[in-house]
Short mmCIF file of C-alpha atoms in Angstrom, two decimals:
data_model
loop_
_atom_site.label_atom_id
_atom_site.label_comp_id
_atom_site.label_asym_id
_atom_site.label_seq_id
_atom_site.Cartn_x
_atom_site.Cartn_y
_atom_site.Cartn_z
CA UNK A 1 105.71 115.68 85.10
CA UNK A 2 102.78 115.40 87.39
CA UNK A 3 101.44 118.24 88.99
CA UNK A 4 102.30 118.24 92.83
CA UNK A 5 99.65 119.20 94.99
CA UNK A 6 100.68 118.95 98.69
CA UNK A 7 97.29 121.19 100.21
CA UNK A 8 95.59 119.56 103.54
CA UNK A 9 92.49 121.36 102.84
CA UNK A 10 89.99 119.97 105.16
CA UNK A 11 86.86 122.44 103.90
CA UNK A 12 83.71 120.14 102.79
CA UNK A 13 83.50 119.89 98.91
CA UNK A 14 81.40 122.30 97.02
CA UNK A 15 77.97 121.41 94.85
CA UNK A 16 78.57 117.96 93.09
CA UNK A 17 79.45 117.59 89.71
CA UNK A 18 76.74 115.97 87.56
CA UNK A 19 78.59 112.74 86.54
CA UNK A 20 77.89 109.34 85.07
CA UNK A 21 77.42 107.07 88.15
CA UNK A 22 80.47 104.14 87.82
CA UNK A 23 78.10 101.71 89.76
CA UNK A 24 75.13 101.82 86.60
CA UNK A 25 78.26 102.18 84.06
CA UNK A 26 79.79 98.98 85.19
CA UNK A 27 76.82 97.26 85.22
CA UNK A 28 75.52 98.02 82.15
CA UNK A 29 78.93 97.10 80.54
CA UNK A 30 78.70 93.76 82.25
CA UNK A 31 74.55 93.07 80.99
CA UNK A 32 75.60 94.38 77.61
CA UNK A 33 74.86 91.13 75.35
CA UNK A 34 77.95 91.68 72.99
CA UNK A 35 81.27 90.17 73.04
CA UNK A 36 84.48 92.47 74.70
CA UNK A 37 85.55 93.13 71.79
CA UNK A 38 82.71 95.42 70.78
CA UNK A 39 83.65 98.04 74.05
CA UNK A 40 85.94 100.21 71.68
CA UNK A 41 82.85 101.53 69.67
CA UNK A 42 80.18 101.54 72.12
CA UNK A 43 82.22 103.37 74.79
CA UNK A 44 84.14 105.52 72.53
CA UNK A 45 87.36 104.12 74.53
CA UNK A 46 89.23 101.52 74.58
CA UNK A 47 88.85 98.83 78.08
CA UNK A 48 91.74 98.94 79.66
CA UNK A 49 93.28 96.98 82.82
CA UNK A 50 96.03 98.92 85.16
CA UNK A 51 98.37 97.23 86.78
CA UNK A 52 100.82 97.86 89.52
CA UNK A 53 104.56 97.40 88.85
CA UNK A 54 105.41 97.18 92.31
CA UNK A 55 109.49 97.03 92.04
CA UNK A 56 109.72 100.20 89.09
CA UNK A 57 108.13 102.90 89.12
CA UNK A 58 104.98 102.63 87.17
CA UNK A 59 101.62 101.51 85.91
CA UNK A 60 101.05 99.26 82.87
CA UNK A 61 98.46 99.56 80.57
CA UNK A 62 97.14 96.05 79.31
CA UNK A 63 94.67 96.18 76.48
CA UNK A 64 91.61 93.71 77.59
CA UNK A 65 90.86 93.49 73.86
CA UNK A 66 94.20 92.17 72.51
CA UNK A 67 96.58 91.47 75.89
CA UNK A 68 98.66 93.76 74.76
CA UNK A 69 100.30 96.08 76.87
CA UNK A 70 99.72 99.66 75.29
CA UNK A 71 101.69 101.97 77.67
CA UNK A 72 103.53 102.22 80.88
CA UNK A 73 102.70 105.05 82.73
CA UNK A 74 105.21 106.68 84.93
CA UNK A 75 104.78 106.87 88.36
CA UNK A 76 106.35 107.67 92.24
CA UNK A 77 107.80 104.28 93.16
CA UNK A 78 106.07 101.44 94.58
CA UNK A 79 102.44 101.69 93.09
CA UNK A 80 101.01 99.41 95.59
CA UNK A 81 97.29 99.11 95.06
CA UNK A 82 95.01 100.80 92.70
CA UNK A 83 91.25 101.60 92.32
CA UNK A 84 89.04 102.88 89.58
CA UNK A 85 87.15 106.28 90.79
CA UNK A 86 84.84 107.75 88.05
CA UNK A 87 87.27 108.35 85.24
CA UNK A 88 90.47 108.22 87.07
CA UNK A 89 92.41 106.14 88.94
CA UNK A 90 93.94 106.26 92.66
CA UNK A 91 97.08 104.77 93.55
CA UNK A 92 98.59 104.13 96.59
CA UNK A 93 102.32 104.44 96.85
CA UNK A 94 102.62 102.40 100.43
CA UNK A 95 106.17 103.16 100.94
CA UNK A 96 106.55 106.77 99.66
CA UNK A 97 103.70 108.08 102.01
CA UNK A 98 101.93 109.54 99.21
CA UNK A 99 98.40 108.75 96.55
CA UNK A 100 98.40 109.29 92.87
CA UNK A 101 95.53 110.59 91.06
CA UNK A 102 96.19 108.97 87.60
CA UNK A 103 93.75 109.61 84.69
CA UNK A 104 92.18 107.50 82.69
CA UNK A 105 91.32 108.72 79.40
CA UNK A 106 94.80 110.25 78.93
CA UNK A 107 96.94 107.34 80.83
CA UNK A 108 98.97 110.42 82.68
CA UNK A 109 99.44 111.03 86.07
CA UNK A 110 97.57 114.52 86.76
CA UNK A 111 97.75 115.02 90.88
CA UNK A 112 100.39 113.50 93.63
CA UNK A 113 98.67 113.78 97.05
CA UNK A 114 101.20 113.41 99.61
CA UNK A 115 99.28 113.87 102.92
CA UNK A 116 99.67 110.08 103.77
CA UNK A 117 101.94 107.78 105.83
CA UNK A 118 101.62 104.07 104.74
CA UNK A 119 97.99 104.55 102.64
CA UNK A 120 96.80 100.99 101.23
CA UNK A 121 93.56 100.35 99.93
CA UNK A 122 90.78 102.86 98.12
CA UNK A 123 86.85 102.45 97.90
CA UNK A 124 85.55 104.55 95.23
CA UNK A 125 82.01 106.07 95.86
CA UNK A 126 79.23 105.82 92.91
CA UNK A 127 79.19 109.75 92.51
CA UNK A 128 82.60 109.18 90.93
CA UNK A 129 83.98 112.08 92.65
CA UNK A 130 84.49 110.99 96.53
CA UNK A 131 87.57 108.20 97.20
CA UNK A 132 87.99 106.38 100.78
CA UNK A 133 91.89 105.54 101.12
CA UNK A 134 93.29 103.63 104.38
CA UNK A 135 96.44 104.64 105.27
CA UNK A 136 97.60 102.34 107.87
CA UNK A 137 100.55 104.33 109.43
CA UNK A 138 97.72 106.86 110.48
CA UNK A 139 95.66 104.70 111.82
CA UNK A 140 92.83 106.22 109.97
CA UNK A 141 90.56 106.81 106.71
CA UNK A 142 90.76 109.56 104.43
CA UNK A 143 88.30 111.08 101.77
CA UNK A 144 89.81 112.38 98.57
CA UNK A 145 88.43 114.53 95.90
CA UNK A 146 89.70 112.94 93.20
CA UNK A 147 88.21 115.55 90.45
CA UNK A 148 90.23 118.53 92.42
CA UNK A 149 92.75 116.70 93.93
CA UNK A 150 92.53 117.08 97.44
CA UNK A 151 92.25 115.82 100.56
CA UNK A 152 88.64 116.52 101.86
CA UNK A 153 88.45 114.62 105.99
CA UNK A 154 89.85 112.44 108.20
CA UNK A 155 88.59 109.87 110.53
CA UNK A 156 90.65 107.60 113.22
CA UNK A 157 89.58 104.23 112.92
CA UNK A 158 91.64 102.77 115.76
CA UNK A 159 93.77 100.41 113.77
CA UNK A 160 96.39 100.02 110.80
CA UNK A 161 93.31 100.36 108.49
CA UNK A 162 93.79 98.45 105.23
CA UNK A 163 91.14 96.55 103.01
CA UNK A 164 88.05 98.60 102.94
CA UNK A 165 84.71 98.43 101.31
CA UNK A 166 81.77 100.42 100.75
CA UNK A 167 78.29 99.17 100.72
CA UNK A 168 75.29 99.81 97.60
CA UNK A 169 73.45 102.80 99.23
CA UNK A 170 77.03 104.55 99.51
CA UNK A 171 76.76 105.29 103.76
CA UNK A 172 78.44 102.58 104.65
CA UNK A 173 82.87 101.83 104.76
CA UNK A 174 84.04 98.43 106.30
CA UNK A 175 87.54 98.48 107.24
CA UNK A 176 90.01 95.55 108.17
CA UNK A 177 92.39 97.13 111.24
CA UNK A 178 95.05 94.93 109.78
CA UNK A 179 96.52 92.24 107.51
CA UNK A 180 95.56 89.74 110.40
CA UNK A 181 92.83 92.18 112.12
CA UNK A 182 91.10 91.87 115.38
CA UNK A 183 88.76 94.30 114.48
CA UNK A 184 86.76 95.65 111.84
CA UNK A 185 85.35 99.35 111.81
CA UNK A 186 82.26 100.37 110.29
CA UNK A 187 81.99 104.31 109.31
CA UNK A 188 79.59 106.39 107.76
CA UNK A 189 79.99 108.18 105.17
CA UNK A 190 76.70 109.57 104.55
CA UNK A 191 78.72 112.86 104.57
CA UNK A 192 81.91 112.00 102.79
CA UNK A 193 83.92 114.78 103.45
CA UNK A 194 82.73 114.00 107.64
CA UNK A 195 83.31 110.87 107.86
CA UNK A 196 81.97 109.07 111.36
CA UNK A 197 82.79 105.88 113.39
CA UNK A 198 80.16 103.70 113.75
CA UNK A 199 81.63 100.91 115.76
CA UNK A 200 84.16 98.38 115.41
CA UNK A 201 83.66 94.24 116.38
CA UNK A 202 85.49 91.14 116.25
CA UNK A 203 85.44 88.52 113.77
CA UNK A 204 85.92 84.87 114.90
CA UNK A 205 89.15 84.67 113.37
CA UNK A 206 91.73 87.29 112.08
CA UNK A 207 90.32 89.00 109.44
CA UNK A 208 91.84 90.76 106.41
CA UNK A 209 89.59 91.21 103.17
CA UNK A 210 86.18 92.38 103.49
CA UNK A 211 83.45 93.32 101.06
CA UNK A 212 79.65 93.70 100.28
CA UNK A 213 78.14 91.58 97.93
CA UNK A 214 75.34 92.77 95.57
CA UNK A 215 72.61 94.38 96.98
CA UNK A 216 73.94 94.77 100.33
CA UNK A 217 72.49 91.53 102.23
CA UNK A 218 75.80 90.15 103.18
CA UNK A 219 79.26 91.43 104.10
CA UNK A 220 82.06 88.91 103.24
CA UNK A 221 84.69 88.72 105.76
CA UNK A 222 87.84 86.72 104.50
CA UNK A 223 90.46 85.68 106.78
CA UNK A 224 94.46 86.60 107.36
CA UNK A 225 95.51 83.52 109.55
CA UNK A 226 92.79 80.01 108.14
CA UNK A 227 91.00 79.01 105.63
CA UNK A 228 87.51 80.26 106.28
CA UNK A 229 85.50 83.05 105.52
CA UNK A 230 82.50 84.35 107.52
CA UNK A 231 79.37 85.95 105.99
CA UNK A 232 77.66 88.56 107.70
CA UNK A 233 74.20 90.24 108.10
CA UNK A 234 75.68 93.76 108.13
CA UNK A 235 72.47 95.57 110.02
CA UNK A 236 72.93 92.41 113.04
CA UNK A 237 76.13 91.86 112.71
CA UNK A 238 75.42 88.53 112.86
CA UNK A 239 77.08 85.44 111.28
CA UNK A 240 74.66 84.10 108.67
CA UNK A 241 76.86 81.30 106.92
CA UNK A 242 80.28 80.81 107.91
CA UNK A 243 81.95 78.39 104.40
CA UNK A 244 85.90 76.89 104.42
CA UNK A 245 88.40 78.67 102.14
CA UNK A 246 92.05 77.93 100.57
CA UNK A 247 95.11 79.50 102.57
CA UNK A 248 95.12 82.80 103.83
CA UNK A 249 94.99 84.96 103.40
CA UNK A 250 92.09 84.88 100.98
CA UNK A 251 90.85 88.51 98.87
CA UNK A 252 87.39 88.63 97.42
CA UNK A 253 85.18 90.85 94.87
CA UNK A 254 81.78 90.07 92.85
CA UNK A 255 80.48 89.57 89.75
CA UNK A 256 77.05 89.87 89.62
CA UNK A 257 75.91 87.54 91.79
CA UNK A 258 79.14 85.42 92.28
CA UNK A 259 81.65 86.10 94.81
CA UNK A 260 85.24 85.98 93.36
CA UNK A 261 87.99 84.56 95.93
CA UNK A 262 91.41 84.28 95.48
CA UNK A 263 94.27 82.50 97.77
CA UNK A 264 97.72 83.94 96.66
CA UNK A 265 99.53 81.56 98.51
CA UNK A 266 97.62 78.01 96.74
CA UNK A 267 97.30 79.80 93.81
CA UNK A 268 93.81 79.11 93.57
CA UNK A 269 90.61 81.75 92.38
CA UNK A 270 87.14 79.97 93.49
CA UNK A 271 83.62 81.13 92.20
CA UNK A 272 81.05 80.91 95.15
CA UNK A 273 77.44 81.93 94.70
CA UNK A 274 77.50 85.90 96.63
CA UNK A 275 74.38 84.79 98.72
CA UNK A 276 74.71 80.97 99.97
CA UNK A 277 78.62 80.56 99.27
CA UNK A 278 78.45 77.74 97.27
CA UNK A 279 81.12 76.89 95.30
CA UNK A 280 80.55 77.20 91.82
CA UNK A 281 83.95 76.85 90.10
CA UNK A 282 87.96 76.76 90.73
CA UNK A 283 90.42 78.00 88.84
CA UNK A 284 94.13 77.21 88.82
CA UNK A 285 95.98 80.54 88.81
CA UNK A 286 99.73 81.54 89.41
CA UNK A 287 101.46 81.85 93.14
CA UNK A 288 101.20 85.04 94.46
CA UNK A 289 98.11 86.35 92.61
CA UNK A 290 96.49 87.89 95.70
CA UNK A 291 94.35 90.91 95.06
CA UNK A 292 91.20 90.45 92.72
CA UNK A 293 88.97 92.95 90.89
CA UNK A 294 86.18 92.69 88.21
CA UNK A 295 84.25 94.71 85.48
CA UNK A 296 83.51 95.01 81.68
CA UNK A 297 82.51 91.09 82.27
CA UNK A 298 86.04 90.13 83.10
CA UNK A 299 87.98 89.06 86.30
CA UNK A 300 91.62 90.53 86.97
CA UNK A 301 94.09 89.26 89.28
CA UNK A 302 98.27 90.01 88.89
CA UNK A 303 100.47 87.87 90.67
CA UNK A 304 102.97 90.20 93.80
CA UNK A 305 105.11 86.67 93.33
CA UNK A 306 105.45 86.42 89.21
CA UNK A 307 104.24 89.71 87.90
CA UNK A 308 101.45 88.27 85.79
CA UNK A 309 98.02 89.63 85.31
CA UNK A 310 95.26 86.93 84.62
CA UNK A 311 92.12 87.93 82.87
CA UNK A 312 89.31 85.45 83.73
CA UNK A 313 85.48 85.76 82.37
CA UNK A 314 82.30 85.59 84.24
CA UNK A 315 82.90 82.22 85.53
CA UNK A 316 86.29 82.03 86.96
CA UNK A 317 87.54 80.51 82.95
CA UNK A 318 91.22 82.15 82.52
CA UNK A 319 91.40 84.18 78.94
CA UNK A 320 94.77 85.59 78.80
CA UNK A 321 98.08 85.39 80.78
CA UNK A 322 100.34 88.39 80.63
CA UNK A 323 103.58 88.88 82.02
CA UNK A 324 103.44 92.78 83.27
CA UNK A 325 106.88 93.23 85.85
CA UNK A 326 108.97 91.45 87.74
CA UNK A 327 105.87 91.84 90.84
CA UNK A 328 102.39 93.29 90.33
CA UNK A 329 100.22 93.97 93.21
CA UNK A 330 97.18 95.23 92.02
CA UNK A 331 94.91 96.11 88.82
CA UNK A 332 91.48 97.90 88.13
CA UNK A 333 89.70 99.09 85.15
CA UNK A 334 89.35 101.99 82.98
CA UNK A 335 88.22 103.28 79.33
CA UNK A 336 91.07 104.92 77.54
CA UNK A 337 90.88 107.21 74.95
#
């Protein structure tokens, strides 16, 4: 069984653990010129994708290498969404009020965090120690310790706070105030453990994903309630390129310099180039499949309507189609031992 932790500890975390920076990992995973198939010996691990079961109570472990699903990992029902932080992952268990802290060399669930209401999404900082999870119910933003388990801050955003991001210098969180938001709130987080409202705005339409594309120079802000998507300048705030998108509402992440974007409800994925949004490629992929991640040169995206979990390369081509549960929300990354 996991271990329990149910501290509020608010103190500021101590000196910071000299760890191997996720950002430069990923990206020198995705530059390596080798095939997948390769990551077993170079990383000593094996790549592995985690994926929500959404209706039982756990986390399946999908082999990138072979498809194959190597464990399922037991968990506090309804594993909602899940992000890679350092060597661990965070899960948010949306109805249960509560995060888990699951490992992932070992696969095991080491930490339950149950300081939470309705949490929903997690941004991960680079120092692989310091996670950002919304918890809607709250209304605010907390910072996590995910090497000691433990809740480090707080911050009031205003809002049901749900998709977040986190920009490339790390002192940066946007945060959708909703699944159809009026606002977005930017925080800093140059202090994780203090984190600090910056301001919140309106988009020109209801927003729910956001997200920073390489480099920092834009801000991708999907919508909940049209198809369109709106491109910021995130020291302006201004509206640099506004481009048209399938139904909302519409998730996004990047590869490089591509910008991923999924509509669940079409059951479409469509590459953009991250810095002029043009469309690059479209792929046909199963209702439902809303939420979108990438790494290790692959795209992932599980289907909430038919439990799948696509596995797409570089370009938006699909590589493998496995059924995981009955409904998968969300997947991330992670070398297993």
């Amino acid at each position: 069984m996991p271990r329990v932790s149910r501290r509020r500890d608010l103190a500021t975390a101590g000196a910071r653990s000299q760890i191997v920076n996720r950002r430069q990992f990923v990206l020198a995973a995705v530059a390596a010129p080798f095939a997948l198939r390769t990551l077993d010996a170079w990383a000593g691990g094996t790549a592995v994708a985690l994926v929500t079961a959404d209706t039982q109570a756990h986390v399946a472990a999908v082999d990138l290498v072979t498809g194959r699903i190597l464990r399922r990992v037991r968990t506090l029902g309804g594993p909602r969404s899940i992000e890679s932080v350092g060597g661990a992952a965070v899960v948010a268990h949306t109805a249960t009020g509560a995060v888990s802290l699951l490992d992932g060399k070992s696969l095991e669930v080491r930490d339950v965090l149950r300081a939470f209401n309705v949490p929903r999404y997690t941004a991960a900082h680079p120092d692989g120690r310091h996670a950002f999870v919304t918890d809607s119910g709250r209304g605010d933003v907390a910072t996590i310790d995910v090497l000691h388990g433990r809740v480090l801050g707080r911050l009031d955003v205003g809002g049901p706070a749900r998709h977040i991001s986190i920009d490339a210098t790390a002192r940066r969180l946007w945060i959708a105030l909703g699944t159809k938001a009026e606002l977005v709130a930017i925080v800093d987080i140059s202090r994780p453990a203090r984190p600090r409202l910056i301001r919140r705005f309106a988009p020109p339409f209801l927003a729910h994903d956001v997200g920073f594309a390489p480099g920092g120079r834009l801000v991708w802000v999907t919508s909940g309630d049209r198809g369109a998507i709106a491109l910021y300048d995130p020291r302006t705030l201004r509206i640099v390129r506004r481009i048209g998108a399938d139904a909302p509402p519409q998730h996004v992440t990047f590869h490089g310099d591509r910008a991923v974007v999924t509509s669940g409800d079409d059951g479409l994925l469509r590459v953009h180039d991250a810095h002029d949004g043009r469309l690059l490629h479209t792929t046909r992929i199963p209702i439902g499949s809303y939420n979108v991640q990438h790494g290790w040169g692959r795209i992932l995206t599980p289907s909430l309507a038919q439990g799948t979990l696509c596995v797409l390369d570089s370009r938006g081509g699909l590589r493998e189609r496995v059924q995981v549960a009955p409904s998968s929300h969300d997947a991330c990354f992670v070398m297993a031992a």
